PDB file of C-alpha atoms in Angstrom:
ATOM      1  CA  UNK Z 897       0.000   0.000   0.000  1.00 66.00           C
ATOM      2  CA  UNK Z 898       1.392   3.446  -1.435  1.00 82.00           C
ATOM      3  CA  UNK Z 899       0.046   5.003   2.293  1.00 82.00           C
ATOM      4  CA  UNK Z 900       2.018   2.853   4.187  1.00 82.00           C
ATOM      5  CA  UNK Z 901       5.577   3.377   2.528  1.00 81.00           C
ATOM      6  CA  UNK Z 902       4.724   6.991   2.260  1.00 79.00           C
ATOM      7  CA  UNK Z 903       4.650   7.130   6.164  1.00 84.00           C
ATOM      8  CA  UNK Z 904       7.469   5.037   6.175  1.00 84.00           C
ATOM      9  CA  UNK Z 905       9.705   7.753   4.017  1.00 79.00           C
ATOM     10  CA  UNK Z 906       8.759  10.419   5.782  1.00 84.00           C
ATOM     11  CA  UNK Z 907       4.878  12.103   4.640  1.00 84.00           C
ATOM     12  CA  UNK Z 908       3.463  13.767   7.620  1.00 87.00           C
ATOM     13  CA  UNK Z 909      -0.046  13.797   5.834  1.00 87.00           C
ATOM     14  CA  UNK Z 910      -1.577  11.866   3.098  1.00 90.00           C
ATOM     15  CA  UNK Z 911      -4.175  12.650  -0.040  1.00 91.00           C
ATOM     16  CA  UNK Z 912      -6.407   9.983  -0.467  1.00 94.00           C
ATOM     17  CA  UNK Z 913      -7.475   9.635  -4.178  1.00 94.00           C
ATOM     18  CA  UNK Z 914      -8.068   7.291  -7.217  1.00 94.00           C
ATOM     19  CA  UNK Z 915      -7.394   8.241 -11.145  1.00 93.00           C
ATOM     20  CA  UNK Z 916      -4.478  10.237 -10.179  1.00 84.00           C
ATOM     21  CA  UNK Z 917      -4.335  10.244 -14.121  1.00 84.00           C
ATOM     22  CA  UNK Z 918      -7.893  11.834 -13.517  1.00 84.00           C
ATOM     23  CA  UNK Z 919      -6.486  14.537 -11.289  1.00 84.00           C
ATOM     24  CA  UNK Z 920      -7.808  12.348  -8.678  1.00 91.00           C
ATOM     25  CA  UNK Z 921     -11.381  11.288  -7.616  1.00 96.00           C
ATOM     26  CA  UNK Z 922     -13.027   9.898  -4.580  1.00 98.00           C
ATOM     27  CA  UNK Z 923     -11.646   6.777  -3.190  1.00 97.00           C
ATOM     28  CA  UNK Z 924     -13.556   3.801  -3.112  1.00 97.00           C
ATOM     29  CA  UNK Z 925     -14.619   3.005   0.686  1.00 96.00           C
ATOM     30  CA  UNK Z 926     -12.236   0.292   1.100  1.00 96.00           C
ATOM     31  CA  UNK Z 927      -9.353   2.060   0.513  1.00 96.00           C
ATOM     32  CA  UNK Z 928     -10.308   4.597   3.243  1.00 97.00           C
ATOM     33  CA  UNK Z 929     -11.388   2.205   5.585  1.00 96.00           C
ATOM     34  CA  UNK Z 930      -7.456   0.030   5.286  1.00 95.00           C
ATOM     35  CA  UNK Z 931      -5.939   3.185   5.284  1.00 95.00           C
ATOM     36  CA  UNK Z 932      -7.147   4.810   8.066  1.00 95.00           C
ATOM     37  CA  UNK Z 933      -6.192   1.058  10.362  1.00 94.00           C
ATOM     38  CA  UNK Z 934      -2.577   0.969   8.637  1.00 94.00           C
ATOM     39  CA  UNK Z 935      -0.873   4.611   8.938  1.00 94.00           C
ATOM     40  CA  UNK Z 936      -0.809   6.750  11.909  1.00 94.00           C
ATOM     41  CA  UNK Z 937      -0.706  10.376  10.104  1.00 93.00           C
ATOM     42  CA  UNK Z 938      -3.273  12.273   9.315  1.00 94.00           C
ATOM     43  CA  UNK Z 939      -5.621  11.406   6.031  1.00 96.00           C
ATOM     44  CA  UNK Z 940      -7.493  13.861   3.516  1.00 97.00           C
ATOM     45  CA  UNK Z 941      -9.737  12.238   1.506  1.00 98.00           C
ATOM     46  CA  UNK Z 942     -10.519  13.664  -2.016  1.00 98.00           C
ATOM     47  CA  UNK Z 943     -14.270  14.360  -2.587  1.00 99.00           C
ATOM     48  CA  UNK Z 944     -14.801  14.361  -6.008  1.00 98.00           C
ATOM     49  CA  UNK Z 945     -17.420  12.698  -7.762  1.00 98.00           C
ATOM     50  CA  UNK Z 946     -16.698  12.268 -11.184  1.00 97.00           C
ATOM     51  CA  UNK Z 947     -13.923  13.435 -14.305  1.00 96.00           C
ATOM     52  CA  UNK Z 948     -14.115  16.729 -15.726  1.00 95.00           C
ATOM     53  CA  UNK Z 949     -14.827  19.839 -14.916  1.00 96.00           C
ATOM     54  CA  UNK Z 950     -15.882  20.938 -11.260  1.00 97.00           C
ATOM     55  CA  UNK Z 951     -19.641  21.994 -12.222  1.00 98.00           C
ATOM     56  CA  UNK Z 952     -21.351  19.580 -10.223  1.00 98.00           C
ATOM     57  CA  UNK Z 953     -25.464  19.155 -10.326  1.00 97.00           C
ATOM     58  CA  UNK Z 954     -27.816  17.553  -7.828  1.00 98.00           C
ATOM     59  CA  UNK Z 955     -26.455  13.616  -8.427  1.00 98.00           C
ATOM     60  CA  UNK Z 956     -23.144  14.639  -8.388  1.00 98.00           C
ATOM     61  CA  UNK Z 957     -23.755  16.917  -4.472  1.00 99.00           C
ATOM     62  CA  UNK Z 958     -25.739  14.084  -3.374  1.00 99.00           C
ATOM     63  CA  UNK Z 959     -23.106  11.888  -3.909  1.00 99.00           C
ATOM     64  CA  UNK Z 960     -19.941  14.291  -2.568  1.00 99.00           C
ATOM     65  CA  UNK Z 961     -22.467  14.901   0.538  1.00 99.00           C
ATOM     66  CA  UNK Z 962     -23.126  10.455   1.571  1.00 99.00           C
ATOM     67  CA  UNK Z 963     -18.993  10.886   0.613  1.00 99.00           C
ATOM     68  CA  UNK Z 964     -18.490  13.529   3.130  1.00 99.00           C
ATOM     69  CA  UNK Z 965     -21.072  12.088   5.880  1.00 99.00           C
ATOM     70  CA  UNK Z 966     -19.122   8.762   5.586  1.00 98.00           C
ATOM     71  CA  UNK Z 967     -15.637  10.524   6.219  1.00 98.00           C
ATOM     72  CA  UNK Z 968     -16.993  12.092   9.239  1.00 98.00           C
ATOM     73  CA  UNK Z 969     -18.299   8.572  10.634  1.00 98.00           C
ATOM     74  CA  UNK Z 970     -14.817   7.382  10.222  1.00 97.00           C
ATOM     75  CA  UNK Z 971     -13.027  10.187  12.088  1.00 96.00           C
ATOM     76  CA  UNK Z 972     -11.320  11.525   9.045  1.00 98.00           C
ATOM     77  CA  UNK Z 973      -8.988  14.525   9.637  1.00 96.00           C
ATOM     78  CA  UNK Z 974      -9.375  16.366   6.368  1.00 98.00           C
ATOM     79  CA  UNK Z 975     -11.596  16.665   3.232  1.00 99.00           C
ATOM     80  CA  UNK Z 976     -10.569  18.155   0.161  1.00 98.00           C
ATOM     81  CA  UNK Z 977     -13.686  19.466  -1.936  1.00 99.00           C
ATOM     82  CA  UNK Z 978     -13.829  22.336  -4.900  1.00 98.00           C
ATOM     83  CA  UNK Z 979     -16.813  23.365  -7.108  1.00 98.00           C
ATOM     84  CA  UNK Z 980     -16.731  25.725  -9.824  1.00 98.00           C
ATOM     85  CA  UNK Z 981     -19.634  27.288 -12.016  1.00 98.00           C
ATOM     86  CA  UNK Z 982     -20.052  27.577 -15.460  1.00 97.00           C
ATOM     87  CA  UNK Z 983     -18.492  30.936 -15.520  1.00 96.00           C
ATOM     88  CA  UNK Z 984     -15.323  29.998 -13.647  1.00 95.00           C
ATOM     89  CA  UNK Z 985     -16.061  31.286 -10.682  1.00 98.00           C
ATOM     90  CA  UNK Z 986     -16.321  29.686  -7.288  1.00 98.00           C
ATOM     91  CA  UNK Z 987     -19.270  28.096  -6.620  1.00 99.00           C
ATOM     92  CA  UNK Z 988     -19.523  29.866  -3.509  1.00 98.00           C
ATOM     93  CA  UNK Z 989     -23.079  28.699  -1.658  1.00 98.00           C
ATOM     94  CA  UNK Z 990     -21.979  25.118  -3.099  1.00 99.00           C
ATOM     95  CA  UNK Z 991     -18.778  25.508  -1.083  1.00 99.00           C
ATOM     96  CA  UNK Z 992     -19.967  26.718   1.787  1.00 98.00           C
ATOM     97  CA  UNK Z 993     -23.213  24.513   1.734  1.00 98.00           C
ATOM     98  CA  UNK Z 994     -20.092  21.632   1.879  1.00 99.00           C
ATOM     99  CA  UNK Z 995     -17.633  22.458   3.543  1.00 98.00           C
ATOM    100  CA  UNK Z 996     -20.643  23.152   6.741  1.00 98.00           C
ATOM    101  CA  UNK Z 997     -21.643  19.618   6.132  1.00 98.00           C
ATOM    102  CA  UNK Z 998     -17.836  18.626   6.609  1.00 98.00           C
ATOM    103  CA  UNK Z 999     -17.550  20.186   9.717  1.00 98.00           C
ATOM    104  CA  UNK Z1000     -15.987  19.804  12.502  1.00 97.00           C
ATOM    105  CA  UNK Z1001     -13.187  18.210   9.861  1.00 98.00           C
ATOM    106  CA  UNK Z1002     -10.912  20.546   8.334  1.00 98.00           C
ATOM    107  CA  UNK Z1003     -11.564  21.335   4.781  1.00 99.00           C
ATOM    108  CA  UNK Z1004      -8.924  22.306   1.956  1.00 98.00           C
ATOM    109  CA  UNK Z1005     -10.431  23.583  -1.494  1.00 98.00           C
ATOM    110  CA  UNK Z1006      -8.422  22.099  -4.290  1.00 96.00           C
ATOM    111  CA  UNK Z1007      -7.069  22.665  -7.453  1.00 94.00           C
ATOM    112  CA  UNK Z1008     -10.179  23.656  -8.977  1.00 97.00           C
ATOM    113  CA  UNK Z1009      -9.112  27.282  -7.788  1.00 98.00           C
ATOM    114  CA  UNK Z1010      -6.161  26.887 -10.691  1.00 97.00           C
ATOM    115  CA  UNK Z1011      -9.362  26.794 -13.174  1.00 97.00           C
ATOM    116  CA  UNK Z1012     -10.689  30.385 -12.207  1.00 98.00           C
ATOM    117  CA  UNK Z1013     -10.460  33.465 -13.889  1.00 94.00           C
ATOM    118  CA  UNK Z1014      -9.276  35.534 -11.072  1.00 98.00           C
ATOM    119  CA  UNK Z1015      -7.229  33.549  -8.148  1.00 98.00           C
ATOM    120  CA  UNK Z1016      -6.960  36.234  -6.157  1.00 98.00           C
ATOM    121  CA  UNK Z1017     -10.675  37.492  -6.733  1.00 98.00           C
ATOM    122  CA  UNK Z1018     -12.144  34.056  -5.856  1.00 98.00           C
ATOM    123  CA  UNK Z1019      -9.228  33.561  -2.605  1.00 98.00           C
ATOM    124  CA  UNK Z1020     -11.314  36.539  -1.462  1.00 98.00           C
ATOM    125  CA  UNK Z1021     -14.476  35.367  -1.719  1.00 98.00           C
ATOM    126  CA  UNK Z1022     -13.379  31.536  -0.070  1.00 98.00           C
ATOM    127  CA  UNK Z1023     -12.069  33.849   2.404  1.00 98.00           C
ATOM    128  CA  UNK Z1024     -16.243  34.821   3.970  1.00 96.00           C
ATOM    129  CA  UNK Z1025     -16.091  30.637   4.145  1.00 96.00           C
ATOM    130  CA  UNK Z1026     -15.455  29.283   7.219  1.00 91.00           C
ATOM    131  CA  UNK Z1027     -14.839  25.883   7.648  1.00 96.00           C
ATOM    132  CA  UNK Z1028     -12.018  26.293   5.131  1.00 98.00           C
ATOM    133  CA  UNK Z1029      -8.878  26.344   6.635  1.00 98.00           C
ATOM    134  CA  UNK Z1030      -6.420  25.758   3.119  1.00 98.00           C
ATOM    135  CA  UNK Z1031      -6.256  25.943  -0.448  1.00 98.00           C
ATOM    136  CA  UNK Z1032      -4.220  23.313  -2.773  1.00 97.00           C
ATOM    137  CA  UNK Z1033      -2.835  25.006  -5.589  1.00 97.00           C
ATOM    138  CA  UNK Z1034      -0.113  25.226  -8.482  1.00 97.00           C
ATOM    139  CA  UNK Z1035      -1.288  28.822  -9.515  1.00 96.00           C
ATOM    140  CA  UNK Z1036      -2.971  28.737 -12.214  1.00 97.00           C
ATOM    141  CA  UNK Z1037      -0.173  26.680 -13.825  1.00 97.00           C
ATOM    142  CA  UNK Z1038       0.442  23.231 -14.523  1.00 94.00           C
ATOM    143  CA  UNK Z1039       3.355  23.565 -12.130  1.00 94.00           C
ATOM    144  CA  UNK Z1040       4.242  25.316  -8.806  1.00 95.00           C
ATOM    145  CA  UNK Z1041       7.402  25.965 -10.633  1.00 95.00           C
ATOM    146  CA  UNK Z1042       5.560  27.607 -13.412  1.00 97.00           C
ATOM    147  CA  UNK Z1043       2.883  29.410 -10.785  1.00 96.00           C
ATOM    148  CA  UNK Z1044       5.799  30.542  -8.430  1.00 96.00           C
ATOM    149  CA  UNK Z1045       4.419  33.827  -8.872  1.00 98.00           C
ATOM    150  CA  UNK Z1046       0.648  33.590  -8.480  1.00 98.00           C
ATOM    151  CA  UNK Z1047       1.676  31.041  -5.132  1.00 97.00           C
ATOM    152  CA  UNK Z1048       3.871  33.490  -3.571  1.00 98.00           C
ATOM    153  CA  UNK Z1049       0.938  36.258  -4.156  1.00 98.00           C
ATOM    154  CA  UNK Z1050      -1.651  34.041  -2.778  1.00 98.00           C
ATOM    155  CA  UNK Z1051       0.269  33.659   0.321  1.00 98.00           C
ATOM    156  CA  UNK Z1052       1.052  37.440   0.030  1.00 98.00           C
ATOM    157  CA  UNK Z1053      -2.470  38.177   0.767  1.00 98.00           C
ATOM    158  CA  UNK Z1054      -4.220  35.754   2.459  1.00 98.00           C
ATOM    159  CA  UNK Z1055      -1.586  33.575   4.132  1.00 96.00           C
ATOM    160  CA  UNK Z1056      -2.867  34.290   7.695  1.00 97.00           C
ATOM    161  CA  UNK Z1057      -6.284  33.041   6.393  1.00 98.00           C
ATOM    162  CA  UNK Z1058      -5.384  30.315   4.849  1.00 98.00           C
ATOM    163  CA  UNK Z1059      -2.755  27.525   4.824  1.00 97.00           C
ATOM    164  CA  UNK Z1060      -1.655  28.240   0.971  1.00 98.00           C
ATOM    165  CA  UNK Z1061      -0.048  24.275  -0.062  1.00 96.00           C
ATOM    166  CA  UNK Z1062       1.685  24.263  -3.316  1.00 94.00           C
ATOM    167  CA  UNK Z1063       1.386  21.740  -5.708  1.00 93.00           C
ATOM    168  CA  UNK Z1064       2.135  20.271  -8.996  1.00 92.00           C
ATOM    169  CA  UNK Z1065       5.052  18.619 -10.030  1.00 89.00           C
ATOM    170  CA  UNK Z1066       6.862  18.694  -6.984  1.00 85.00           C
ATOM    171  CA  UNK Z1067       9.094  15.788  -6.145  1.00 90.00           C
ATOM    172  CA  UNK Z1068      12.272  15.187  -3.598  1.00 85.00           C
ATOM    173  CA  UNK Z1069      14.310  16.318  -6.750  1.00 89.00           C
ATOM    174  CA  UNK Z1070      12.970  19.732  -6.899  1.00 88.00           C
ATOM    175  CA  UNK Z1071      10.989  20.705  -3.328  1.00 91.00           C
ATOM    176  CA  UNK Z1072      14.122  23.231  -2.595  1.00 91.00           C
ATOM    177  CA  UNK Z1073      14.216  25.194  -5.499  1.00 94.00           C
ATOM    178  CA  UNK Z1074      10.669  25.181  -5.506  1.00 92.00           C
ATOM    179  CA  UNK Z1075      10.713  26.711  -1.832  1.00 93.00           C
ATOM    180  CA  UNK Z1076      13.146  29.089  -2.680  1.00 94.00           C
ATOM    181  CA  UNK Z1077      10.603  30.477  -4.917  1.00 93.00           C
ATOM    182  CA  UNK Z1078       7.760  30.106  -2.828  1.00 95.00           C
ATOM    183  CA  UNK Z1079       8.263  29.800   1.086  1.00 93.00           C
ATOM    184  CA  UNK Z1080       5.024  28.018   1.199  1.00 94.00           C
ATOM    185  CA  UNK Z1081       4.231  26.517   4.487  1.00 91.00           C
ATOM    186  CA  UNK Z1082       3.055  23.006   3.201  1.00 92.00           C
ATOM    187  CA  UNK Z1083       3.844  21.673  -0.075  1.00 90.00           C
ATOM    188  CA  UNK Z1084       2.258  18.630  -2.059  1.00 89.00           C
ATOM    189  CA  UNK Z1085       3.212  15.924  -4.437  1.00 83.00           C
ATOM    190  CA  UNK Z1086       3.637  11.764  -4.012  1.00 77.00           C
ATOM    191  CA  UNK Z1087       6.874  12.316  -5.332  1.00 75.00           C
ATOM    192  CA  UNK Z1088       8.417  14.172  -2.378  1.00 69.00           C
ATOM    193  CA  UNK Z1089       8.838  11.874   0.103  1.00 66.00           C
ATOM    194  CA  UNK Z1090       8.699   8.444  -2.522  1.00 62.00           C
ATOM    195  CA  UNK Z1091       9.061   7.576  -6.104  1.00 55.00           C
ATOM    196  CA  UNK Z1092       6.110   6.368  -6.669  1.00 48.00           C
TER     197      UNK Z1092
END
């Protein structure tokens, strides 16, 4: 189990997900369920329903919602959740009608902030949420290397609101120079601590 030698090489936190090739979706209960009895760090689990884009209609929030209830009967530390409308913008009362239903676990919005048409705009308006406590990001690039810039202003602005974690494309090989550029607080990538 990739969880298991991840702990063992160092990860302080693990991303649960399936279709990494996907940009991840929800895992399947099973995998939760062994993970949680096999590592001793805390777990996010990815709540995401489905491929594609983040617009999500009622199937797709009923389903996030039984995915978030059953992380919260399992004592999971973290969710990770993000929901965009069809004007790239936050879907703000979808957000916040989620991230409430998460609580009292802590809630990162992912990458689907990378997909906006204003990062900085929409960090404000996540900012009135909350139950969010972080935001997983590369920038608005496919890379942290390659959204240095929109990272380090993120964390500029709002880094005493949120935890700002950079992400994409960072491995063991590159997490300096990347934090040379960035000073983030929390960085993310299965490739930092392991190879796989």
């Amino acid at each position: 189990m990739q969880a298991i030698q991840a702990e063992q090489d160092g990860a302080d936190r693990i991303e649960l997900c399936k279709n990494l090739e996907l940009d991840g979706l929800t895992p399947d209960v099973n995998v939760i369920k062994n993970t949680l009895i096999s590592v001793n760090i805390p777990i996010k689990v990815m709540i995401r329903p489905r491929a594609g884009n983040f617009i999500y209609h009622y199937e797709d929030v009923k389903k996030m919602e039984r995915d978030i209830d059953f992380c919260k009967d399992m004592n999971i530390s973290e969710v990770v959740i993000g929901a965009l409308t069809n004007s790239a913008n936050i879907d703000i009362k979808l957000t916040d009608k989620l991230a409430a239903r998460a609580h009292p676990m802590a809630v990162t919005f992912h990458k689907a902030i990378d997909y906006t048409e204003d990062i900085l705009f929409e960090l404000s308006r996540l900012s009135k949420i909350d139950y969010i406590s972080s935001i997983l990001t590369s920038g608005g690039e496919n890379t942290a290397l390659q959204g240095a810039s929109m990272i380090t202003k993120m964390i500029y602005k709002f880094g005493k609101r949120f935890t700002i974690i950079a992400a994409g494309s960072i491995t063991n090989d590159n997490l300096v120079q990347v934090h040379d550029l960035i000073n983030a607080n929390e960085y993310h990538g299965r490739k930092i601590v392991c190879s796989f």
